[in-house]
Amino acid sequence: MDLFSCDVLVVGGGGAGLRAAIAVAESHPRLRVAVISKVYPMRSHTVSAEGGAAAVIKAGDSQDAHAYDTISGGDWLCDQDAVEAFVREAPEEMLRLEHWGCPWSREPDGHVAVRPFGGMKVERTWFAADKTGFHMLHTLFQTSLKYDAIQRYDECFVTRLLVDEGRCQGLVAIELATGKVLAIAAGAVILCTGGCGKVFPFTTNANIKNGDGMALAYRAGAPLKDMEFVQYHPTGLPFTGILITEAARSEGGWLLNKDGYRYLQDYDLGKPEPRPVLRSMELGPRDRLSQAFVKEQEKGRTIEGPYGHYVHLDVRHLGEKLIDRKIPFVRELCLKYMNIDPVKEMIPVRPVVHYMMGGISTDIDGATPLAGLYAAGEAACVSINGANRLGSNSLTECLVFGARAGQAAAEGAGQRGEPSPALVAQAQDEQRRIEERFLHGTGGAEKIATLRAEMHQTMEASAGIYRTESTLKEAAGTLEGLQERLPDVALDDHSHTFNTELTAALELSYMLDLAQAIVQSALERRESRGSHQRTDHPGRDDGAFLKHSLAYRSADGRPRVEYLPVKITRWPPGQRVYGR
Amino acid sequence: MPPTVTTVTLDVARYRPEQESEPTVQSYEVPFRKDWVVLDALNYVKDQLDGSLSFRWSCRMGVCGSCGMTVNGQPRLTCAAFLSAEPSGPIRVEPLRYFPVVRDLVVDITDFMRKLKKVKPWIVRNEEKPLAEGEYRQTPDQLDAYKQFSMCINCLLCYSACPIYGLEPSFIGPAAIALAQRYNMDSRDEGARERLQILSEHDGMWQCTFVGECTKACPKHVDPAGAIQQYKLTSAAHWFKTLLPWGMK
């Protein structure tokens, strides 16, 4: 086992992680900051984000308007102090990225251009064509290379946080290339590992999105907040789940049912106009659009395909020129992966798991209740997204709260010495666990793929767009059964060199923990709010549930749910109104 | 799920350094599905047939750059290589050429990561503009000047296609040069001189005969060969000017 130490250790090299690392390097140049990731940073899932990043910059817009859109979009479950900080710091963070070279799309006069987006009353979404996340990630990564203070552990898989005397003091990881176990002591650890869409079978999320950081924090005793809120994006390609960006609709695309009818007009989302209208119809929020799809399917007005029902996204009327200029990636993805040209043909789409509103509970500075442990980005729940995130808020969130967490962690870290004997002992235990459990041939007849598929089916059946008590209860039982079978998983691969079967087994165990937290939190929230719709409890219940759920892992491994009040500053709970 | 029509054989290069000293080939029979790409077939192998096969992948939408391999002799993103587009018969899947193999289909890219940093792929300014003064103006035309070079996903297909890199691993290579050019051409950047110096230290660039294999292999139409050509011209002009009595410093 190799021992290392640093002052601030960032787990994950996506948007939030790199922003956090740069924040440490800039504000505390004497600290040693490290980024550890199971992939090279430019492979991180931020790369797949398409549509844009919201920040108020244009005349006629205001930070209060951005806050109101975010809070109403989140069905009043957002912490409003966090939202206020978010909208206030968003423009500066976006400008900073511009100064670092991000190739933002521009107006003819050279100013940064903005586009409309779902649930936003004013155009405030910055974009780099429809590869915004890709450009932001590469800009951040390339910029991070100029800071010699930032050390990287690429392709190292974190298996455990080291906690001693009530404080997170480092972690244990496997270096994939060699299988060597590393123990890294740190003054502070920031988890920026993204969400866990891979808990579900049909998702826009990349293969790496297994909620590693969420599970690590949960196992170390930190609570997971609002895990029942899972965002379905209304427009994914069937089979692959490849995302067709909301920008396709913000540029004027229509959603049509099997009769060619703009069905959203039947779901209290406004009247169909030829041009896009903000906060209306196709520019409504994602939860409402995905719910409308299910209702439309129940009415028999969707189209049946080999990979489930779908509707059509029609952008043909926008014309080739606009499509190539504003949403070229949509065309590239459709051509390459569906053999469809959206200039001439309609795109088949269906709702697809996209984003976790919930995550590791943090305060406004990214601090978790566990001393020394911080989180930012999708892995965290601050919460600015409440019960439903608005498109283009998450990339900005990575910047604002990545920077905040970096600052706070740097201030809280202090200079770090060598790991204490207690930490080394913990790390040695972990090394032994991995060797004995996985690499020495223990286990039974279970296969990773079988358990994963059963988890997938369970989650889709119980924790999808509409939920109800009986299926959630059944799912909780099924997941416990899967947990019991997990020790019987045996690996074909007992080698140390780049063992991706080992990492898949560890990821499965992370995902099962998170699946349980999602199901239990959904079971206990007996109301419907935002993305969490209970057919047996329709309607929002502010009296009982204007509060965040906090899932703790109890000693027997089951989740225990507690609640925390929502912070309301200036926007008392009201009705969500779209299209009127 | 649509019914499986038939099957196809994948001949996959294996190399497990703890068990064998030389690479071998292992054949797997997988379902042939019209909407499957080579990566889907590899995942079928991993999940159903042989958990010990190692390869990298993530986004499955051609933007993370992880899943580059050699498919039937060509460097490809396996997430975009449809089984149905390959000629009939077994499909050969091998690691990317010219990189050391870590294991099976996983190659060692640390050399590229070092080169990437070497070209200073960040905005270099003589004087930073304070954030309070707002954004740098950049017209759509100025954006277009470098946009294409900014589309590189670091998938390394271009290195794997480059005959010069195959012979001379010290060659800084197509993607790194394209990235240098991406910043050189950015109206916000003032670091072209520094980068030119760095690139001129390596003679690999002059060995590039503009065969253009890199550009052909690029799944994102970055045109690294064009970047190299531009670079050579700038570099030659720079060298020529230094010979003149009023030449540049």
mmCIF file of N, CA and C in Angstrom, chain A residues 249-307:
data_model
loop_
_atom_site.group_PDB
_atom_site.id
_atom_site.type_symbol
_atom_site.label_atom_id
_atom_site.label_comp_id
_atom_site.label_asym_id
_atom_site.label_seq_id
_atom_site.Cartn_x
_atom_site.Cartn_y
_atom_site.Cartn_z
ATOM 1 N N ARG A 249 -35.878 22.442 -28.399
ATOM 2 C CA ARG A 249 -37.201 23.050 -28.193
ATOM 3 C C ARG A 249 -37.085 24.551 -28.001
ATOM 4 N N SER A 250 -36.022 25.000 -27.328
ATOM 5 C CA SER A 250 -35.910 26.446 -27.104
ATOM 6 C C SER A 250 -35.640 27.178 -28.412
ATOM 7 N N GLU A 251 -35.076 26.477 -29.379
ATOM 8 C CA GLU A 251 -34.887 27.100 -30.693
ATOM 9 C C GLU A 251 -36.170 27.001 -31.527
ATOM 10 N N GLY A 252 -37.178 26.294 -31.023
ATOM 11 C CA GLY A 252 -38.470 26.273 -31.706
ATOM 12 C C GLY A 252 -39.024 24.899 -32.054
ATOM 13 N N GLY A 253 -38.387 23.824 -31.559
ATOM 14 C CA GLY A 253 -38.885 22.475 -31.858
ATOM 15 C C GLY A 253 -40.211 22.182 -31.172
ATOM 16 N N TRP A 254 -41.000 21.285 -31.779
ATOM 17 C CA TRP A 254 -42.319 20.933 -31.242
ATOM 18 C C TRP A 254 -42.338 19.477 -30.797
ATOM 19 N N LEU A 255 -43.129 19.208 -29.764
ATOM 20 C CA LEU A 255 -43.397 17.830 -29.366
ATOM 21 C C LEU A 255 -44.761 17.428 -29.907
ATOM 22 N N LEU A 256 -44.797 16.347 -30.683
ATOM 23 C CA LEU A 256 -46.024 15.918 -31.356
ATOM 24 C C LEU A 256 -46.365 14.493 -30.968
ATOM 25 N N ASN A 257 -47.659 14.239 -30.769
ATOM 26 C CA ASN A 257 -48.068 12.865 -30.505
ATOM 27 C C ASN A 257 -48.263 12.118 -31.824
ATOM 28 N N LYS A 258 -48.863 10.927 -31.760
ATOM 29 C CA LYS A 258 -48.925 10.101 -32.972
ATOM 30 C C LYS A 258 -49.797 10.730 -34.048
ATOM 31 N N ASP A 259 -50.674 11.669 -33.642
ATOM 32 C CA ASP A 259 -51.517 12.351 -34.626
ATOM 33 C C ASP A 259 -50.900 13.657 -35.133
ATOM 34 N N GLY A 260 -49.659 13.931 -34.735
ATOM 35 C CA GLY A 260 -49.019 15.171 -35.145
ATOM 36 C C GLY A 260 -49.539 16.385 -34.374
ATOM 37 N N TYR A 261 -50.097 16.139 -33.192
ATOM 38 C CA TYR A 261 -50.754 17.168 -32.386
ATOM 39 C C TYR A 261 -49.814 17.601 -31.258
ATOM 40 N N ARG A 262 -49.704 18.918 -31.045
ATOM 41 C CA ARG A 262 -48.843 19.420 -29.961
ATOM 42 C C ARG A 262 -49.574 19.213 -28.632
ATOM 43 N N TYR A 263 -49.402 18.013 -28.098
ATOM 44 C CA TYR A 263 -50.242 17.552 -26.990
ATOM 45 C C TYR A 263 -50.039 18.299 -25.689
ATOM 46 N N LEU A 264 -48.941 19.038 -25.542
ATOM 47 C CA LEU A 264 -48.693 19.714 -24.265
ATOM 48 C C LEU A 264 -49.800 20.714 -23.938
ATOM 49 N N GLN A 265 -50.524 21.189 -24.992
ATOM 50 C CA GLN A 265 -51.620 22.142 -24.755
ATOM 51 C C GLN A 265 -52.738 21.530 -23.904
ATOM 52 N N ASP A 266 -52.791 20.208 -23.817
ATOM 53 C CA ASP A 266 -53.828 19.555 -23.009
ATOM 54 C C ASP A 266 -53.434 19.421 -21.537
ATOM 55 N N TYR A 267 -52.229 19.891 -21.170
ATOM 56 C CA TYR A 267 -51.732 19.649 -19.819
ATOM 57 C C TYR A 267 -51.398 20.945 -19.081
ATOM 58 N N ASP A 268 -52.210 21.951 -19.293
ATOM 59 C CA ASP A 268 -52.075 23.219 -18.565
ATOM 60 C C ASP A 268 -50.671 23.827 -18.736
ATOM 61 N N LEU A 269 -50.190 23.765 -19.973
ATOM 62 C CA LEU A 269 -48.858 24.323 -20.246
ATOM 63 C C LEU A 269 -48.925 25.443 -21.280
ATOM 64 N N GLY A 270 -50.139 25.938 -21.568
ATOM 65 C CA GLY A 270 -50.254 27.056 -22.504
ATOM 66 C C GLY A 270 -50.830 26.636 -23.838
ATOM 67 N N LYS A 271 -50.885 27.613 -24.718
ATOM 68 C CA LYS A 271 -51.457 27.386 -26.052
ATOM 69 C C LYS A 271 -50.347 27.292 -27.085
ATOM 70 N N PRO A 272 -50.553 26.474 -28.101
ATOM 71 C CA PRO A 272 -49.499 26.357 -29.124
ATOM 72 C C PRO A 272 -49.383 27.625 -29.963
ATOM 73 N N GLU A 273 -48.194 28.153 -30.021
ATOM 74 C CA GLU A 273 -47.883 29.287 -30.899
ATOM 75 C C GLU A 273 -46.823 28.794 -31.873
ATOM 76 N N PRO A 274 -46.756 29.425 -33.031
ATOM 77 C CA PRO A 274 -45.726 28.964 -33.981
ATOM 78 C C PRO A 274 -44.310 29.209 -33.470
ATOM 79 N N ARG A 275 -44.115 30.333 -32.757
ATOM 80 C CA ARG A 275 -42.785 30.630 -32.226
ATOM 81 C C ARG A 275 -42.723 30.217 -30.758
ATOM 82 N N PRO A 276 -41.523 29.881 -30.250
ATOM 83 C CA PRO A 276 -41.434 29.482 -28.846
ATOM 84 C C PRO A 276 -41.838 30.616 -27.894
ATOM 85 N N VAL A 277 -42.634 30.273 -26.880
ATOM 86 C CA VAL A 277 -43.022 31.243 -25.857
ATOM 87 C C VAL A 277 -42.412 30.786 -24.535
ATOM 88 N N LEU A 278 -41.764 31.709 -23.840
ATOM 89 C CA LEU A 278 -41.051 31.358 -22.614
ATOM 90 C C LEU A 278 -42.015 30.847 -21.546
ATOM 91 N N ARG A 279 -41.545 29.896 -20.733
ATOM 92 C CA ARG A 279 -42.349 29.265 -19.669
ATOM 93 C C ARG A 279 -43.685 28.774 -20.202
ATOM 94 N N SER A 280 -43.687 28.208 -21.401
ATOM 95 C CA SER A 280 -44.951 27.769 -21.987
ATOM 96 C C SER A 280 -44.698 26.576 -22.909
ATOM 97 N N MET A 281 -45.698 25.680 -23.020
ATOM 98 C CA MET A 281 -45.647 24.566 -23.962
ATOM 99 C C MET A 281 -44.307 23.824 -23.909
ATOM 100 N N GLU A 282 -43.625 23.731 -25.039
ATOM 101 C CA GLU A 282 -42.365 22.974 -25.082
ATOM 102 C C GLU A 282 -41.293 23.593 -24.186
ATOM 103 N N LEU A 283 -41.486 24.829 -23.758
ATOM 104 C CA LEU A 283 -40.533 25.461 -22.838
ATOM 105 C C LEU A 283 -41.051 25.437 -21.401
ATOM 106 N N GLY A 284 -41.909 24.496 -21.112
ATOM 107 C CA GLY A 284 -42.295 24.243 -19.729
ATOM 108 C C GLY A 284 -41.184 23.479 -19.018
ATOM 109 N N PRO A 285 -41.357 23.214 -17.706
ATOM 110 C CA PRO A 285 -40.307 22.510 -16.957
ATOM 111 C C PRO A 285 -40.306 21.013 -17.271
ATOM 112 N N ARG A 286 -39.185 20.381 -17.031
ATOM 113 C CA ARG A 286 -38.993 18.987 -17.444
ATOM 114 C C ARG A 286 -39.939 18.020 -16.740
ATOM 115 N N ASP A 287 -40.203 18.253 -15.450
ATOM 116 C CA ASP A 287 -41.076 17.307 -14.732
ATOM 117 C C ASP A 287 -42.460 17.292 -15.376
ATOM 118 N N ARG A 288 -42.989 18.478 -15.660
ATOM 119 C CA ARG A 288 -44.350 18.550 -16.207
ATOM 120 C C ARG A 288 -44.411 17.934 -17.615
ATOM 121 N N LEU A 289 -43.361 18.119 -18.392
ATOM 122 C CA LEU A 289 -43.360 17.562 -19.747
ATOM 123 C C LEU A 289 -43.261 16.041 -19.729
ATOM 124 N N SER A 290 -42.443 15.518 -18.825
ATOM 125 C CA SER A 290 -42.308 14.060 -18.742
ATOM 126 C C SER A 290 -43.595 13.437 -18.222
ATOM 127 N N GLN A 291 -44.256 14.136 -17.276
ATOM 128 C CA GLN A 291 -45.540 13.625 -16.773
ATOM 129 C C GLN A 291 -46.594 13.647 -17.881
ATOM 130 N N ALA A 292 -46.572 14.685 -18.701
ATOM 131 C CA ALA A 292 -47.534 14.773 -19.801
ATOM 132 C C ALA A 292 -47.365 13.598 -20.769
ATOM 133 N N PHE A 293 -46.124 13.183 -20.971
ATOM 134 C CA PHE A 293 -45.876 12.036 -21.850
ATOM 135 C C PHE A 293 -46.591 10.783 -21.325
ATOM 136 N N VAL A 294 -46.467 10.554 -20.019
ATOM 137 C CA VAL A 294 -47.084 9.351 -19.440
ATOM 138 C C VAL A 294 -48.601 9.398 -19.627
ATOM 139 N N LYS A 295 -49.193 10.577 -19.381
ATOM 140 C CA LYS A 295 -50.645 10.728 -19.553
ATOM 141 C C LYS A 295 -51.039 10.494 -21.015
ATOM 142 N N GLU A 296 -50.217 10.998 -21.881
ATOM 143 C CA GLU A 296 -50.495 10.853 -23.311
ATOM 144 C C GLU A 296 -50.411 9.374 -23.714
ATOM 145 N N GLN A 297 -49.453 8.694 -23.135
ATOM 146 C CA GLN A 297 -49.326 7.250 -23.403
ATOM 147 C C GLN A 297 -50.563 6.510 -22.879
ATOM 148 N N GLU A 298 -51.026 6.898 -21.687
ATOM 149 C CA GLU A 298 -52.218 6.252 -21.127
ATOM 150 C C GLU A 298 -53.437 6.447 -22.033
ATOM 151 N N LYS A 299 -53.465 7.591 -22.748
ATOM 152 C CA LYS A 299 -54.577 7.868 -23.663
ATOM 153 C C LYS A 299 -54.402 7.150 -24.999
ATOM 154 N N GLY A 300 -53.282 6.443 -25.148
ATOM 155 C CA GLY A 300 -53.060 5.721 -26.397
ATOM 156 C C GLY A 300 -52.653 6.627 -27.550
ATOM 157 N N ARG A 301 -52.071 7.763 -27.227
ATOM 158 C CA ARG A 301 -51.745 8.712 -28.297
ATOM 159 C C ARG A 301 -50.232 8.826 -28.545
ATOM 160 N N THR A 302 -49.457 7.854 -28.009
ATOM 161 C CA THR A 302 -48.025 7.817 -28.337
ATOM 162 C C THR A 302 -47.806 6.722 -29.375
ATOM 163 N N ILE A 303 -46.586 6.577 -29.798
ATOM 164 C CA ILE A 303 -46.271 5.611 -30.851
ATOM 165 C C ILE A 303 -45.513 4.451 -30.224
ATOM 166 N N GLU A 304 -45.861 3.230 -30.593
ATOM 167 C CA GLU A 304 -45.197 2.079 -29.994
ATOM 168 C C GLU A 304 -43.989 1.676 -30.826
ATOM 169 N N GLY A 305 -42.863 1.566 -30.168
ATOM 170 C CA GLY A 305 -41.646 1.169 -30.891
ATOM 171 C C GLY A 305 -41.013 -0.032 -30.225
ATOM 172 N N PRO A 306 -39.919 -0.541 -30.781
ATOM 173 C CA PRO A 306 -39.266 -1.721 -30.213
ATOM 174 C C PRO A 306 -38.685 -1.458 -28.824
ATOM 175 N N TYR A 307 -38.453 -0.217 -28.482
ATOM 176 C CA TYR A 307 -37.879 0.108 -27.175
ATOM 177 C C TYR A 307 -38.830 0.987 -26.374
#
